[in-house]
PDB file of C-alpha atoms in Angstrom:
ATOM      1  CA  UNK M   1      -0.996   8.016  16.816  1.00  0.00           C
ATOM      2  CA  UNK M   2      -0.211   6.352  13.659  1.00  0.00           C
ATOM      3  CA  UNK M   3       0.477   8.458  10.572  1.00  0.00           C
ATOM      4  CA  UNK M   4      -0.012   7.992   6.882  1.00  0.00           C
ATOM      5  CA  UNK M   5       0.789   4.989   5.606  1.00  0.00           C
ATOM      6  CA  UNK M   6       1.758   3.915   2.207  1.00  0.00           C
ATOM      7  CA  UNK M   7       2.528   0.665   0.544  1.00  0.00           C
ATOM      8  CA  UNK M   8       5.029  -0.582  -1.115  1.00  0.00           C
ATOM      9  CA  UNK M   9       7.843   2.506   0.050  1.00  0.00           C
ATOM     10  CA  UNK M  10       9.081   1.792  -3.641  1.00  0.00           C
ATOM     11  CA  UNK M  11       7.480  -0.008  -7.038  1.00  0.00           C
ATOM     12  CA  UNK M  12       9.583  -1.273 -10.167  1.00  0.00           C
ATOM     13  CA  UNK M  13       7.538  -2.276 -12.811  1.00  0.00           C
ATOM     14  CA  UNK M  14       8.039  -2.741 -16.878  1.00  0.00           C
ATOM     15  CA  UNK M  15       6.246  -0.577 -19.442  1.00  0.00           C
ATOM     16  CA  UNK M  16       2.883  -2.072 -19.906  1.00  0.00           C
ATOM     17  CA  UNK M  17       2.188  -3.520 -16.989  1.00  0.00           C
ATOM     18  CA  UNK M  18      -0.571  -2.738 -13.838  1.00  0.00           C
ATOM     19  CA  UNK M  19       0.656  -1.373 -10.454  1.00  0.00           C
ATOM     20  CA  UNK M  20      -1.940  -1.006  -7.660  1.00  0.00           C
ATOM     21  CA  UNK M  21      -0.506   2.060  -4.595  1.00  0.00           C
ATOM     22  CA  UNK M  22      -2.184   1.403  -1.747  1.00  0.00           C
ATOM     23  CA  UNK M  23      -2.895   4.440   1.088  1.00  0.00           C
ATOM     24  CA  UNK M  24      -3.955   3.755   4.440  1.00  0.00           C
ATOM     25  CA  UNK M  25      -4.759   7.213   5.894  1.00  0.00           C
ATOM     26  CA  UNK M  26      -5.528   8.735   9.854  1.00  0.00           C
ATOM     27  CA  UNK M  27      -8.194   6.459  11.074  1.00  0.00           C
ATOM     28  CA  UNK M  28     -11.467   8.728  11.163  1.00  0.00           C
ATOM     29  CA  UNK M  29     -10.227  10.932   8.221  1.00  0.00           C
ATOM     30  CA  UNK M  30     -13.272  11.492   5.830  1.00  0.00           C
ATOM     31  CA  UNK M  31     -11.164  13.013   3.002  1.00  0.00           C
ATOM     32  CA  UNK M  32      -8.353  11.047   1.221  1.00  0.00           C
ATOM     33  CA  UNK M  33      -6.377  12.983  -1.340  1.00  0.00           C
ATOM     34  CA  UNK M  34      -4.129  11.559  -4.188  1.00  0.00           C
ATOM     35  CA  UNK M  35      -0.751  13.271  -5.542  1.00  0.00           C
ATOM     36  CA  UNK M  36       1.789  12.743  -7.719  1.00  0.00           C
ATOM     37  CA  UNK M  37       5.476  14.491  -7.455  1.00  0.00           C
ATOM     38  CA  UNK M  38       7.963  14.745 -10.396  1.00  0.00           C
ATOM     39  CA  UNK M  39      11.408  14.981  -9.526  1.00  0.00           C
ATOM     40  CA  UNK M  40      12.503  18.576  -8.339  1.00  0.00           C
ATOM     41  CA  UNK M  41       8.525  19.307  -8.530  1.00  0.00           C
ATOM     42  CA  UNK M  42       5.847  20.271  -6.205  1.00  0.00           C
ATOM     43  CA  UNK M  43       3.184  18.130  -5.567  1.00  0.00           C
ATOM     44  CA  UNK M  44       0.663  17.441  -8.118  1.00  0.00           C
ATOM     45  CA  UNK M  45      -3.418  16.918  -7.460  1.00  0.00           C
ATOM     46  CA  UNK M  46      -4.792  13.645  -9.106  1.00  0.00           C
ATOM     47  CA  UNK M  47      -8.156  13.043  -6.960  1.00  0.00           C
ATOM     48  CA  UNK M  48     -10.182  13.639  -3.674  1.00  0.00           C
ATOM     49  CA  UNK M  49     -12.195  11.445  -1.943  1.00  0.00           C
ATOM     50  CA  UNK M  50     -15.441  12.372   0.396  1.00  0.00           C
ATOM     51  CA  UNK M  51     -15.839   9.039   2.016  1.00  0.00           C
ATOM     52  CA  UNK M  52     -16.278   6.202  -0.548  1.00  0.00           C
ATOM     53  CA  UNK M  53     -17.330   8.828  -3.044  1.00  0.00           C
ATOM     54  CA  UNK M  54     -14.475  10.645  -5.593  1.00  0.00           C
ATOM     55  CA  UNK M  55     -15.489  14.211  -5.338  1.00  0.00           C
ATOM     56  CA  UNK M  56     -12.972  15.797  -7.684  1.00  0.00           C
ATOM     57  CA  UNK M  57     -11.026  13.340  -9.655  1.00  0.00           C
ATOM     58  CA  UNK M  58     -10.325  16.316 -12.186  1.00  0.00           C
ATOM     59  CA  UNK M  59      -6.301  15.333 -11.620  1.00  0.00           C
ATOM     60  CA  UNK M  60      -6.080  12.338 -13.396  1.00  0.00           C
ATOM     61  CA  UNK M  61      -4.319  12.244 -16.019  1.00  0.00           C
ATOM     62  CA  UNK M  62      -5.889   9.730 -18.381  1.00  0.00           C
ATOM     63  CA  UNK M  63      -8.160   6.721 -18.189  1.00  0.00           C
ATOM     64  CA  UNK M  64      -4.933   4.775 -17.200  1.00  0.00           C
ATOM     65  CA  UNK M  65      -5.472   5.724 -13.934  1.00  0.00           C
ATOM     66  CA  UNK M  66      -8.018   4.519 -11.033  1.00  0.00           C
ATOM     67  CA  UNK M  67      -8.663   5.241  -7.269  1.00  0.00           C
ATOM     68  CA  UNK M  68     -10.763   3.289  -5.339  1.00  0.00           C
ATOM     69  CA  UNK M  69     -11.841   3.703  -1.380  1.00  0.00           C
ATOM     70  CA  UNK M  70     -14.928   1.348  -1.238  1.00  0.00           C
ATOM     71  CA  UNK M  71     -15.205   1.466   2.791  1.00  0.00           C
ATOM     72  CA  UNK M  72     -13.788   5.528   3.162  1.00  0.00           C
ATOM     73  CA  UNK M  73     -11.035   4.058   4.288  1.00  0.00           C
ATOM     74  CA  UNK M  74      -8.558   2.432   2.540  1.00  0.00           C
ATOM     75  CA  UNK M  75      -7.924   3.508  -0.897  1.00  0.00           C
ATOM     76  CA  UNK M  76      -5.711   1.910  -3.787  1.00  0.00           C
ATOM     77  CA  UNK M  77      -4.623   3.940  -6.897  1.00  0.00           C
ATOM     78  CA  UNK M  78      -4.698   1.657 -10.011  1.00  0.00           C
ATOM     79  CA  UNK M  79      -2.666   2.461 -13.003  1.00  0.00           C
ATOM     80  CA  UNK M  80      -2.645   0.399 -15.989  1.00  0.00           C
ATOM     81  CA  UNK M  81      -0.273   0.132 -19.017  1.00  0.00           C
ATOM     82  CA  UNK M  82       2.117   1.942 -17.410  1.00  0.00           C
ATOM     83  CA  UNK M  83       4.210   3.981 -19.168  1.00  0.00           C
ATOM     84  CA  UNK M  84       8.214   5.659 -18.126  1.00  0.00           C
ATOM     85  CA  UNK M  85       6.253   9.205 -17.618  1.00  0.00           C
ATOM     86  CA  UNK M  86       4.012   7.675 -14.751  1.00  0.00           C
ATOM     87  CA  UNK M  87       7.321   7.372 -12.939  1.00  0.00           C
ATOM     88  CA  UNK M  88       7.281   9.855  -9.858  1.00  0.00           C
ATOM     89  CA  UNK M  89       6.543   9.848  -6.240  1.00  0.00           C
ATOM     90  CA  UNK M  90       2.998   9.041  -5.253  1.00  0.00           C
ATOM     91  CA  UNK M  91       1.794  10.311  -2.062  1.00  0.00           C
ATOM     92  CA  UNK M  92      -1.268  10.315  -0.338  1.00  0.00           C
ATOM     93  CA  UNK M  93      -3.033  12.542   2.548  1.00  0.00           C
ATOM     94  CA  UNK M  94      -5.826  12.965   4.406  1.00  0.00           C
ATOM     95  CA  UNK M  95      -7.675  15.350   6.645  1.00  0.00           C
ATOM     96  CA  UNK M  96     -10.188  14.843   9.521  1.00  0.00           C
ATOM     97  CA  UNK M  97     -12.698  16.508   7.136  1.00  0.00           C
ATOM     98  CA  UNK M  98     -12.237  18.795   3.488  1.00  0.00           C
ATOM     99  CA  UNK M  99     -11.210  21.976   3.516  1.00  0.00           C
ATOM    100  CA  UNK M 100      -8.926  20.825   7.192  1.00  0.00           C
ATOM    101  CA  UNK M 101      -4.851  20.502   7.245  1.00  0.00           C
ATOM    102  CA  UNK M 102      -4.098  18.374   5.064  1.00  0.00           C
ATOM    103  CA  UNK M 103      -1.330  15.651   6.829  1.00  0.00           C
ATOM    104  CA  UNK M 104       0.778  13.491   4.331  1.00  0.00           C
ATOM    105  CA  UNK M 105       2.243   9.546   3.578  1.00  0.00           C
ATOM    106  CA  UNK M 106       5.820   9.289   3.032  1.00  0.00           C
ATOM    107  CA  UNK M 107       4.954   8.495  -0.768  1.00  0.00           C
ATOM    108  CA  UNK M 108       5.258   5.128  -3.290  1.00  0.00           C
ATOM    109  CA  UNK M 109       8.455   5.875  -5.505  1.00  0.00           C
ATOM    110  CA  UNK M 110       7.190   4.435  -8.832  1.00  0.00           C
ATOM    111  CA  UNK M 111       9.890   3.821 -11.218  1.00  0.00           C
ATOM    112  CA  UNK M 112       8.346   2.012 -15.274  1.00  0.00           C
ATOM    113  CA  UNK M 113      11.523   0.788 -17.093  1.00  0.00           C
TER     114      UNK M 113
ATOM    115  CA  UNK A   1      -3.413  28.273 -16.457  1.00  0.00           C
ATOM    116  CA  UNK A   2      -3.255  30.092 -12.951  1.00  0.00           C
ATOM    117  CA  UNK A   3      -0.696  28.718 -10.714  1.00  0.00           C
ATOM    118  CA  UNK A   4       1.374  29.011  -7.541  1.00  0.00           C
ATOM    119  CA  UNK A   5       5.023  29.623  -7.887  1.00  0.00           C
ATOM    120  CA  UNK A   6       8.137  30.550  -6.024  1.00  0.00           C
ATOM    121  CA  UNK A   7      11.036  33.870  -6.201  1.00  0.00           C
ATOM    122  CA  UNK A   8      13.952  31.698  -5.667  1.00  0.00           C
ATOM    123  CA  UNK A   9      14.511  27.895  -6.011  1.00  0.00           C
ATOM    124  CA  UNK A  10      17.499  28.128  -3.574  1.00  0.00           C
ATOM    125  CA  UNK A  11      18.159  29.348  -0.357  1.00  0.00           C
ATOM    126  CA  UNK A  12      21.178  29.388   1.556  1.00  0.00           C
ATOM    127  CA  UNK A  13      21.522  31.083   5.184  1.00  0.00           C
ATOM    128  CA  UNK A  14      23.654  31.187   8.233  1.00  0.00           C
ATOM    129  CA  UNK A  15      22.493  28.357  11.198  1.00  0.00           C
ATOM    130  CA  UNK A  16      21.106  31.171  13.787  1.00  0.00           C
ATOM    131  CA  UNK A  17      19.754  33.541  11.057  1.00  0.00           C
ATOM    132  CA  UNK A  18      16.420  34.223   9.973  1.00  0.00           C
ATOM    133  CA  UNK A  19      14.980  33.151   6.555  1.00  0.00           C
ATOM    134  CA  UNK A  20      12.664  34.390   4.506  1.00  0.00           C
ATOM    135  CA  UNK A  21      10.849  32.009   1.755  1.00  0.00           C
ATOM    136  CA  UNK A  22       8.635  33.811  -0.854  1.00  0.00           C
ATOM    137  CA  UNK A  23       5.937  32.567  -2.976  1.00  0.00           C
ATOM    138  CA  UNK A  24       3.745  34.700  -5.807  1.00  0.00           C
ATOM    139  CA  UNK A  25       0.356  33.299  -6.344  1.00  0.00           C
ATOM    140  CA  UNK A  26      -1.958  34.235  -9.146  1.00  0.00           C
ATOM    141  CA  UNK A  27      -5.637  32.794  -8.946  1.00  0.00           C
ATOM    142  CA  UNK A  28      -7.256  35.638  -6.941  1.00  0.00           C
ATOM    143  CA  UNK A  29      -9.999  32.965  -6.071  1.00  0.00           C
ATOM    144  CA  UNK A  30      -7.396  31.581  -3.956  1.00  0.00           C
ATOM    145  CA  UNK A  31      -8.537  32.195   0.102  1.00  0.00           C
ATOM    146  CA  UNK A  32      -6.560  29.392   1.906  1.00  0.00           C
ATOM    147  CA  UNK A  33      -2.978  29.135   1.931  1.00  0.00           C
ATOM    148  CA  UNK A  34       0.003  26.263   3.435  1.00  0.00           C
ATOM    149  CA  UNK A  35       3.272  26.307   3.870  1.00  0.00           C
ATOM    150  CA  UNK A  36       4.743  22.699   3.998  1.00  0.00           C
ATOM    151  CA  UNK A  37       8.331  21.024   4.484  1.00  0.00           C
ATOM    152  CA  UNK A  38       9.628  18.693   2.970  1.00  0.00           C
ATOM    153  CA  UNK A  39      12.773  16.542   3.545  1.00  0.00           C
ATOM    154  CA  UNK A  40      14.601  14.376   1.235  1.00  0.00           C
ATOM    155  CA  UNK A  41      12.336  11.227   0.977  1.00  0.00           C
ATOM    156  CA  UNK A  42       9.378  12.010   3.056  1.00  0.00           C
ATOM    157  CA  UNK A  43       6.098  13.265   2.558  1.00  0.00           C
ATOM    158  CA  UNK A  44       5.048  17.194   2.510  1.00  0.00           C
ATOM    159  CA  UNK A  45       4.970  18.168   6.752  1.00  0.00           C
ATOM    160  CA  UNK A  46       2.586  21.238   7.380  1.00  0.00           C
ATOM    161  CA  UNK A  47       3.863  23.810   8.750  1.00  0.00           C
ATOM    162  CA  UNK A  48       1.682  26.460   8.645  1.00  0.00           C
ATOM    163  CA  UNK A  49      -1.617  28.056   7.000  1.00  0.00           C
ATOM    164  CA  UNK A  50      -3.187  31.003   7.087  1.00  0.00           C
ATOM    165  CA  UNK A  51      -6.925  32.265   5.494  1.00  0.00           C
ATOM    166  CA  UNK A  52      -7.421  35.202   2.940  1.00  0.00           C
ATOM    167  CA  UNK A  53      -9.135  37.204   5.762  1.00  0.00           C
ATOM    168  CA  UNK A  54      -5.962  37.195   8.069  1.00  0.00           C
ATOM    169  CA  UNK A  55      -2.814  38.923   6.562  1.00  0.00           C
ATOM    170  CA  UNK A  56      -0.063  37.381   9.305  1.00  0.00           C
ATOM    171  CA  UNK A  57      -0.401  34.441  11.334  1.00  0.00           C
ATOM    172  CA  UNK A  58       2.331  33.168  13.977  1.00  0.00           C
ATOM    173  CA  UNK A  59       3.386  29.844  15.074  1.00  0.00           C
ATOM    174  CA  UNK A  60       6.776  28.354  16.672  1.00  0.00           C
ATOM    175  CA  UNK A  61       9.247  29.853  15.039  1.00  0.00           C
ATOM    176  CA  UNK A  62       7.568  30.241  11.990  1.00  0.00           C
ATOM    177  CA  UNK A  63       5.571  33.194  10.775  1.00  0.00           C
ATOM    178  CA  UNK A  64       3.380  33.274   7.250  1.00  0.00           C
ATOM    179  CA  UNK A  65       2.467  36.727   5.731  1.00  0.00           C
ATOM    180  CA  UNK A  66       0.208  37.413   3.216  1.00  0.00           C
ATOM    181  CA  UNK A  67      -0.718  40.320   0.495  1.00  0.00           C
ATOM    182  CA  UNK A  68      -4.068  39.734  -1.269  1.00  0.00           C
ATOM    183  CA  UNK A  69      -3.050  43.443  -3.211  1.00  0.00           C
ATOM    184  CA  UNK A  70       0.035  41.704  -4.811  1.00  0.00           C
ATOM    185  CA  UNK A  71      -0.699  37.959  -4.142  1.00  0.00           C
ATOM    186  CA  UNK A  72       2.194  37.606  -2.283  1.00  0.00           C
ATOM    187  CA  UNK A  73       3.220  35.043   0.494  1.00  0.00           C
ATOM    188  CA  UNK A  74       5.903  34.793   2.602  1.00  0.00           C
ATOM    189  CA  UNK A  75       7.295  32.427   5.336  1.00  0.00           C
ATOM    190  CA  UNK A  76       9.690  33.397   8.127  1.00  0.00           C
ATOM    191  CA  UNK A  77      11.579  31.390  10.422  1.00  0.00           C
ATOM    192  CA  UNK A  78      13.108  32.751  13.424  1.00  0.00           C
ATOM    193  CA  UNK A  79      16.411  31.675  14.078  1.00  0.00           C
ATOM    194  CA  UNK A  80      17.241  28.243  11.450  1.00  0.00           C
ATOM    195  CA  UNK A  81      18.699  25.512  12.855  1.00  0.00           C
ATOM    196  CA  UNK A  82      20.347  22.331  10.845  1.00  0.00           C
ATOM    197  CA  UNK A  83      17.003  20.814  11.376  1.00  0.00           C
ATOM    198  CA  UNK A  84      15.160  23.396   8.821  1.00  0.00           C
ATOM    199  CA  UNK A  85      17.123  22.278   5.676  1.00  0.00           C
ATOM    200  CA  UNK A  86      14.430  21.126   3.404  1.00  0.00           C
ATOM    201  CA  UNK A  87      12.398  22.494   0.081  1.00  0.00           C
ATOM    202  CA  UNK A  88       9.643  24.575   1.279  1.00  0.00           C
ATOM    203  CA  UNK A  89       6.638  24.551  -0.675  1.00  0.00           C
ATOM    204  CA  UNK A  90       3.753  27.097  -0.335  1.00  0.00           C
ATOM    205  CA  UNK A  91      -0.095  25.948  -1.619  1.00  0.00           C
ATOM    206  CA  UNK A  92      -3.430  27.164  -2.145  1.00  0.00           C
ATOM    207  CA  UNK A  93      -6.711  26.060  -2.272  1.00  0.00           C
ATOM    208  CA  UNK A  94      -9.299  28.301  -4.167  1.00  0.00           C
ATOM    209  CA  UNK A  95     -12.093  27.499  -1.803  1.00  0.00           C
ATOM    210  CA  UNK A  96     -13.091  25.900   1.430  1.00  0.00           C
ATOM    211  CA  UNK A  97     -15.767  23.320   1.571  1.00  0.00           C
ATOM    212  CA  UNK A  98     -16.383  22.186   5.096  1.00  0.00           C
ATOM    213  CA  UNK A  99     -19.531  20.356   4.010  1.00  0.00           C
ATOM    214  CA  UNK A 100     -17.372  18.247   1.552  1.00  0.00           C
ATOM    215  CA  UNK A 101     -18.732  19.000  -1.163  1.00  0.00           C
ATOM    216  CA  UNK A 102     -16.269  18.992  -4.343  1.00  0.00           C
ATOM    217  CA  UNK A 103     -13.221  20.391  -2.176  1.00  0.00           C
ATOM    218  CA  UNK A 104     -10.672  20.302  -4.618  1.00  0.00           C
ATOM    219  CA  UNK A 105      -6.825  19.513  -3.509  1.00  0.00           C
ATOM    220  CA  UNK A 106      -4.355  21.785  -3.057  1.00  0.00           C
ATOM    221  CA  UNK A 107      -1.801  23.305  -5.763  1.00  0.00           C
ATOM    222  CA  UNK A 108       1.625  23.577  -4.874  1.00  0.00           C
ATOM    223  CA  UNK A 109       4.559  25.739  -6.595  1.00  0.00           C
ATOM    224  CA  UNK A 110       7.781  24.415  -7.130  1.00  0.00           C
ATOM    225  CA  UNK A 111       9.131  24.780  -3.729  1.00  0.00           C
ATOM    226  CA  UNK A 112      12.073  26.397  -2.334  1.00  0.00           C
ATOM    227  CA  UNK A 113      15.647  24.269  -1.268  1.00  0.00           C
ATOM    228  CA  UNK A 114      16.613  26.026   2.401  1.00  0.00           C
ATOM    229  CA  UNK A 115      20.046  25.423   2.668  1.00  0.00           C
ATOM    230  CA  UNK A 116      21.269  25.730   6.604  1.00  0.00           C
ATOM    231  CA  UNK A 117      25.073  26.965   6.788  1.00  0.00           C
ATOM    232  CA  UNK A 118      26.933  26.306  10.022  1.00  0.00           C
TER     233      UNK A 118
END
């Protein structure tokens, strides 16, 4: 069956602008999870989803930065005024249910000039 | 803050060998662990996980140990083959919440680079 998917594979934006990352995860996954990856970094928690619900969005950095999942499927990350530190790999996973494996996108490479 | 880390950020073995990948944790909270691979421009692949009430767990290839005395984990894998060659990253969770209630997401260490020499 079909993996993790994320869109776009790679972003280029200017400082100040508004990116959206969208995350399409396992069809029937309940929990969505949000990460962000430095360069020569491990993974990095930014927020959880339950369903539509954000159960732990204690990641996120500042109020720059947005998730939505308003049918528990789907779910867009929304950062605004980007800045050249937001650059990193986004990735996104899901699991049939929390506290389950967690199984992984290939990631949005966000690069802010 | 409490965190997971690694020993080494490098590893380089013999194709045929086996490797050993450590990782030091330090939230004692911590009672589910994951080992996951990942290859240059791909997401994190599980590999393997293991709960604080097991101390070894097997799988193909791969074995995980771990010490709650010295919050120590450890990956094995049995005989490398090109196809390892990845960073390895180890990750905990400092509870389980099958009801979904406030789960929180995992926290990985730095990861270890496996280098595979023919």
């Amino acid at each position: 069956g079909a993996g993790v998917s994320q869109t776009p594979s790679n972003k280029v934006t200017e400082k100040g602008k508004y990116v959206e990352l969208r995350c399409d995860p396992i069809s029937g996954h309940t929990a969505l999870y949000w990460y962000r990856q430095s360069l020569g970094q491990g993974p990095e928690f930014l927020i959880y989803f339950q369903g539509t619900g954000a159960a732990d969005d204690s990641g996120l950095p500042n109020d720059r930065f947005f998730a939505v999942r308003p049918e528990g499927s789907v779910s867009t990350l929304k950062i605004q005024r980007t800045e050249r530190g937001d650059s990193a790999v986004y990735l996104c996973a899901s699991s049939p249910y929390a506290g389950y494996e967690q199984y992984f996108g290939p990631g949005t490479r966000l690069t802010v000039t | 803050g409490e965190s997971v880390g690694l020993h080494l950020p490098t590893l380089s073995v013999q194709e045929g060998d086996n490797s050993i990948i450590n990782c030091a944790y330090s939230n004692s909270a911590s009672d589910y662990f994951i080992w996951y691979k990942q290859e240059s421009g791909k997401g994190p692949q599980f590999i393997i996980d293991i709960r604080s009430n097991m101390d070894k767990r097997q799988g193909q290839r791969v074995t995980v140990l771990l010490n709650k005395t010295v919050k120590h984990l450890s990956l094995q894998i049995a005989a490398t083959q090109p196809g390892d060659s990845a960073v390895y990253f180890c990750a905990e969770k400092a509870r389980l919440s099958y009801s979904g209630g406030g789960a929180d997401g995992l926290t990985f260490g730095k990861g270890t680079h496996l280098i595979i020499q023919p």
